Coordinates of C-alpha atoms in Angstrom, one line a residue:
L1 CA 13.2 26.3 -35.7
G2 CA 16.0 24.7 -34.3
N3 CA 16.8 27.8 -32.5
E4 CA 13.5 27.3 -31.2
M5 CA 13.6 24.1 -30.2
V6 CA 16.0 24.2 -28.1
R7 CA 18.4 27.1 -26.1
G8 CA 21.2 25.7 -24.4
N9 CA 19.8 23.5 -22.0
I10 CA 16.5 24.3 -22.3
Y11 CA 14.1 22.5 -24.0
M12 CA 11.1 23.9 -26.0
Y13 CA 7.2 22.7 -25.0
R14 CA 3.8 22.8 -27.0
V15 CA 1.5 22.6 -24.6
S16 CA -0.9 19.7 -25.7
K17 CA -3.4 20.4 -22.6
V18 CA -3.2 22.2 -18.8
L19 CA -4.5 19.6 -16.0
N20 CA -4.5 22.4 -13.7
N21 CA -2.4 24.8 -12.1
N22 CA 0.7 22.9 -11.6
G23 CA 0.6 20.3 -14.2
V24 CA 0.6 20.2 -18.3
I25 CA 0.7 17.0 -20.8
A26 CA 3.0 19.2 -23.5
I27 CA 5.2 18.3 -26.5
E28 CA 9.1 18.6 -26.5
M29 CA 9.7 20.0 -29.8
E30 CA 13.2 18.8 -30.5
E31 CA 11.4 14.9 -29.9
N32 CA 8.3 15.4 -30.9
Q33 CA 7.7 13.3 -27.6
E34 CA 4.8 14.2 -25.2
Y35 CA 5.5 14.2 -21.3
V36 CA 3.6 14.9 -18.3
L37 CA 5.4 18.5 -16.4
L38 CA 4.4 19.1 -13.0
G39 CA 5.5 22.4 -11.4
K40 CA 4.5 24.6 -8.7
G41 CA 2.9 27.0 -11.6
I42 CA 3.6 25.4 -14.5
G43 CA -0.1 25.8 -15.7
F44 CA -0.9 28.4 -14.8
G45 CA -2.6 31.2 -17.5
K46 CA -1.1 27.8 -20.3
K47 CA -3.0 27.8 -23.5
V48 CA -3.5 24.8 -25.8
S49 CA -0.6 25.2 -28.7
Q50 CA 1.3 27.5 -26.9
R51 CA 5.3 27.6 -26.8
F52 CA 7.5 27.8 -23.5
E53 CA 10.4 27.2 -21.7
A54 CA 10.5 24.3 -18.9
P55 CA 11.1 25.7 -15.8
S56 CA 14.4 24.3 -14.2
D57 CA 12.6 22.8 -11.2
C58 CA 9.8 21.0 -13.0
T59 CA 9.9 17.1 -13.4
R60 CA 9.2 15.6 -16.1
Y61 CA 7.5 11.7 -17.2
S62 CA 7.2 10.5 -20.5
L63 CA 3.7 9.2 -22.0
K64 CA 5.2 6.6 -24.3
N65 CA 5.8 3.9 -21.9
D66 CA 3.3 1.1 -20.7
T67 CA 2.6 -0.5 -17.1
E68 CA 1.5 -2.7 -15.6
R69 CA -2.0 -0.4 -15.0
G70 CA -2.6 0.7 -18.1
S71 CA -0.8 2.9 -20.8
A72 CA 0.5 5.8 -18.9
A73 CA -1.1 8.3 -21.6
S74 CA -4.7 6.2 -20.7
L75 CA -3.8 6.6 -17.0
V76 CA -3.4 10.4 -17.2
K77 CA -6.4 11.0 -19.3
S78 CA -8.6 9.0 -16.2
V79 CA -6.7 10.2 -12.9
D80 CA -7.1 13.5 -11.5
P81 CA -4.2 15.5 -11.5
V82 CA -4.1 16.2 -8.2
F83 CA -3.0 13.2 -7.7
L84 CA -0.6 12.8 -10.1
E85 CA 1.0 15.7 -8.3
I86 CA 0.9 13.6 -5.1
A87 CA 2.6 11.0 -6.5
N88 CA 5.3 13.6 -8.0
E89 CA 6.2 14.0 -3.8
V90 CA 6.5 11.0 -3.1
L91 CA 8.8 9.8 -5.9
K92 CA 10.6 12.5 -5.1
E93 CA 11.6 11.6 -2.2
A94 CA 12.3 8.2 -3.1
E95 CA 14.5 9.8 -5.6
H96 CA 16.7 11.4 -2.2
T97 CA 16.8 8.3 -0.4
F98 CA 18.1 6.3 -3.2
G99 CA 18.6 8.4 -6.2
N100 CA 18.0 7.3 -9.5
I101 CA 14.7 5.9 -10.1
D102 CA 12.8 4.5 -12.7
K103 CA 10.0 7.6 -13.7
R104 CA 7.4 5.4 -15.0
I105 CA 6.2 4.3 -12.2
L106 CA 4.1 7.5 -11.6
F107 CA 1.0 7.1 -13.3
P108 CA 0.6 3.1 -11.7
L109 CA 1.3 4.9 -8.0
A110 CA -0.8 8.2 -8.8
D111 CA -3.8 5.1 -9.9
H112 CA -3.3 3.7 -6.9
I113 CA -3.3 6.6 -4.3
S114 CA -6.4 7.4 -6.3
F115 CA -8.2 4.5 -5.7
A116 CA -7.0 4.2 -2.5
V117 CA -8.3 7.5 -1.4
A118 CA -11.7 6.6 -2.9
R119 CA -12.0 3.6 -1.1
M120 CA -10.9 6.0 2.5
K121 CA -13.5 8.6 1.8
N122 CA -16.4 5.5 1.6
G123 CA -15.2 4.5 5.1
E124 CA -13.8 1.0 3.6
Q125 CA -10.1 0.3 5.1
I126 CA -8.6 -2.8 3.1
S127 CA -6.6 -5.5 5.0
N128 CA -3.3 -6.0 4.1
P129 CA -1.6 -9.2 5.6
L130 CA 1.7 -8.6 4.8
T131 CA 2.8 -4.9 6.0
G132 CA 4.6 -6.2 8.6
D133 CA 6.7 -8.4 6.1
I134 CA 6.5 -5.7 3.2
R135 CA 7.7 -3.3 5.8
A136 CA 10.5 -5.8 7.0
L137 CA 11.7 -6.7 3.9
F138 CA 11.8 -3.4 2.2
Y139 CA 12.1 -1.1 5.1
K140 CA 13.5 2.5 3.5
E141 CA 10.5 2.3 0.6
F142 CA 8.0 1.7 3.4
Q143 CA 9.8 4.6 5.1
V144 CA 9.7 6.7 1.7
A145 CA 5.9 5.1 1.1
S146 CA 5.1 6.9 5.0
V147 CA 5.3 10.9 3.5
L148 CA 2.2 9.8 2.1
K149 CA 0.5 10.1 5.4
K150 CA 1.2 14.2 5.2
I151 CA 1.3 14.8 2.0
L152 CA -2.6 13.2 2.1
S153 CA -3.6 14.8 6.0
D154 CA -2.0 18.2 4.6
R155 CA -3.8 18.4 1.3
M156 CA -7.6 16.9 1.9
Q157 CA -7.6 15.6 5.8
I158 CA -7.8 12.0 5.3
E159 CA -5.8 9.4 7.7
I160 CA -4.1 6.7 5.7
G161 CA -3.1 3.9 7.4
D162 CA 0.0 1.3 7.5
D163 CA -2.1 -1.2 5.5
E164 CA -2.1 0.9 2.3
I165 CA 1.2 2.9 2.9
G166 CA 3.0 -0.9 2.8
Y167 CA 1.1 -1.6 -0.8
V168 CA 2.9 2.5 -1.6
A169 CA 6.3 0.9 -0.3
L170 CA 6.2 -1.5 -3.4
H171 CA 5.3 0.7 -5.9
V172 CA 8.7 2.1 -4.2
H173 CA 10.5 -1.3 -4.6
S174 CA 9.1 -1.3 -8.4
A175 CA 10.7 2.4 -8.8
I176 CA 14.2 1.4 -7.5
E177 CA 14.6 -1.9 -8.9
D178 CA 12.6 -1.7 -11.8
E179 CA 10.7 -5.0 -11.2
K180 CA 6.6 -5.2 -11.4
V181 CA 4.9 -4.8 -8.1
S182 CA 2.9 -7.9 -8.8
V183 CA 6.6 -9.5 -8.5
A184 CA 7.7 -7.6 -5.4
M185 CA 4.3 -8.6 -3.9
Q186 CA 4.3 -12.0 -4.7
M187 CA 8.8 -12.0 -3.2
A188 CA 7.1 -10.7 0.3
R189 CA 3.6 -13.0 0.7
T190 CA 6.5 -15.9 -0.3
V191 CA 9.0 -15.1 2.1
R192 CA 6.0 -14.7 4.8
E193 CA 4.6 -18.1 3.8
C194 CA 8.1 -19.7 4.5
V195 CA 8.7 -17.8 7.3
S196 CA 5.2 -19.4 8.8
I197 CA 6.7 -22.9 7.6
I198 CA 9.7 -21.9 10.0
E199 CA 7.3 -20.7 12.8
A200 CA 5.1 -24.2 12.7
E201 CA 8.1 -26.2 12.9
T202 CA 9.7 -24.7 15.5
G203 CA 6.6 -23.7 17.4
K204 CA 8.0 -20.1 18.2
K205 CA 5.9 -17.3 16.7
I206 CA 8.7 -15.1 15.3
D207 CA 8.8 -11.6 16.8
V208 CA 9.3 -9.5 13.2
M209 CA 11.0 -6.5 14.8
T210 CA 13.7 -8.9 16.0
L211 CA 17.0 -8.7 13.9
D212 CA 16.8 -12.3 13.5
Y213 CA 14.1 -12.0 11.7
N214 CA 15.2 -9.4 9.6
R215 CA 17.9 -11.8 8.7
L216 CA 15.8 -14.4 8.1
M217 CA 14.1 -12.6 5.7
N218 CA 15.9 -10.8 3.9
H219 CA 18.3 -14.5 3.3
V220 CA 15.1 -16.0 1.8
K221 CA 14.2 -12.4 -0.3
Y222 CA 17.6 -13.0 -1.8
M223 CA 17.6 -16.1 -2.1
A224 CA 14.6 -16.2 -3.9
A225 CA 16.1 -13.2 -6.4
R226 CA 19.4 -15.3 -6.6
L227 CA 16.5 -18.2 -8.3
L228 CA 15.2 -16.1 -10.3
R229 CA 18.4 -14.6 -11.4
G230 CA 19.9 -18.2 -12.6
E231 CA 22.6 -17.5 -9.4
E232 CA 24.5 -19.8 -7.3
L233 CA 26.3 -20.1 -4.0
K234 CA 29.5 -21.2 -4.3
V235 CA 30.6 -22.9 -1.5
N236 CA 28.8 -26.3 0.2
I237 CA 28.2 -26.1 3.7
N238 CA 25.8 -28.9 4.0
D239 CA 27.8 -31.5 5.3
Y240 CA 28.9 -29.2 8.3
I241 CA 25.3 -27.9 9.3
E242 CA 23.3 -30.9 8.8
I243 CA 25.8 -32.8 11.3
K244 CA 25.7 -29.5 13.4
F245 CA 22.0 -28.6 12.9
P246 CA 19.8 -31.7 11.5
K247 CA 16.4 -30.0 13.1
A248 CA 17.1 -27.0 11.2
F249 CA 18.6 -28.5 8.7
A250 CA 15.0 -30.5 8.3
I251 CA 12.9 -27.2 8.6
A252 CA 15.4 -25.9 5.4
T253 CA 14.7 -28.2 3.2
T254 CA 11.1 -27.9 3.3
V255 CA 10.9 -24.3 2.8
C256 CA 13.6 -24.7 -0.1
D257 CA 11.1 -27.5 -1.3
H258 CA 8.1 -24.9 -0.6
L259 CA 9.7 -21.8 -2.3
G260 CA 10.8 -23.8 -5.2
E261 CA 7.0 -24.4 -6.2
N262 CA 5.8 -21.3 -5.5
I263 CA 8.6 -19.4 -7.9
G264 CA 8.9 -22.3 -10.3
V265 CA 13.0 -22.9 -9.9
Q266 CA 13.9 -25.6 -7.4
P267 CA 16.8 -24.3 -4.7
G268 CA 20.1 -26.2 -5.5
E269 CA 21.1 -28.0 -2.8
R270 CA 24.1 -25.3 -1.5
E271 CA 20.7 -23.2 -0.4
I272 CA 19.7 -25.2 1.9
G273 CA 22.4 -25.0 4.5
Y274 CA 23.0 -21.2 4.2
L275 CA 18.6 -20.5 5.4
A276 CA 19.4 -23.7 7.9
M277 CA 21.9 -21.3 9.7
H278 CA 19.7 -18.4 9.9
I279 CA 17.0 -21.2 11.0
E280 CA 19.0 -21.6 13.7
R281 CA 19.4 -18.4 15.1
V282 CA 16.2 -18.1 15.7
Y283 CA 16.0 -21.7 17.6
N284 CA 18.9 -20.0 20.1
S285 CA 17.2 -16.5 20.5
G286 CA 14.4 -18.3 21.2
E287 CA 16.5 -20.6 24.0
N288 CA 17.8 -16.9 25.1
N289 CA 14.8 -15.1 25.9

């Protein structure tokens, strides 16, 4: 039996369920673990209990993991297989851009795309107030998620908007950072709230397309990430910044207090000076425009 299960580097599988012509659920016979296998024609003509060698160009996803939307084994039963294929195409683009990714995201991503398509077919358009922030914070992830526009247009003649793409980008981010989608959303929301405080205090609307905005958002993002990891900055520039840029320093103090309330970890005092530098850049860009 051992020789039947693995031949060189080729794994042997037994079909549990045929999803469609391009997907099957199958048991890898050496590990006795169940996987979804996706690839062109992999399900064509297959029968339950049939043994087969997996093609080298197919993609496999384990069914033993849990996700934010439930277990993979449960999700695969409730999602139309076409959305597994579509999610797989998005993740292939993510792999091309980022290298190794967490493939467990396939099932919640397919589930999300399925619901999004159902909404669009019903004429329901969701609003995502954080789309601009997500695009700035997770730029490459947003670019990867944007391949969904062509996929859905070609396969289903459905036009998906940027607000939906923003949510898909959070799933892509989850796949590359091993971070829950809800955490990425909270990060985007927190950064938006912090930027809104700065806009209110300065009386200046920050253009989301400017380099200053991108720097500011990324600084707040990494500051929040440092807090969650328990990391501290090593250099203290507060004395210099507070004297040189007192208004920016005061705003940075307010933002840090708000950030601490939002994520439950208060930023160290050293964070204030560095944030104030970015806020001062916003002032200077405003004066120069």
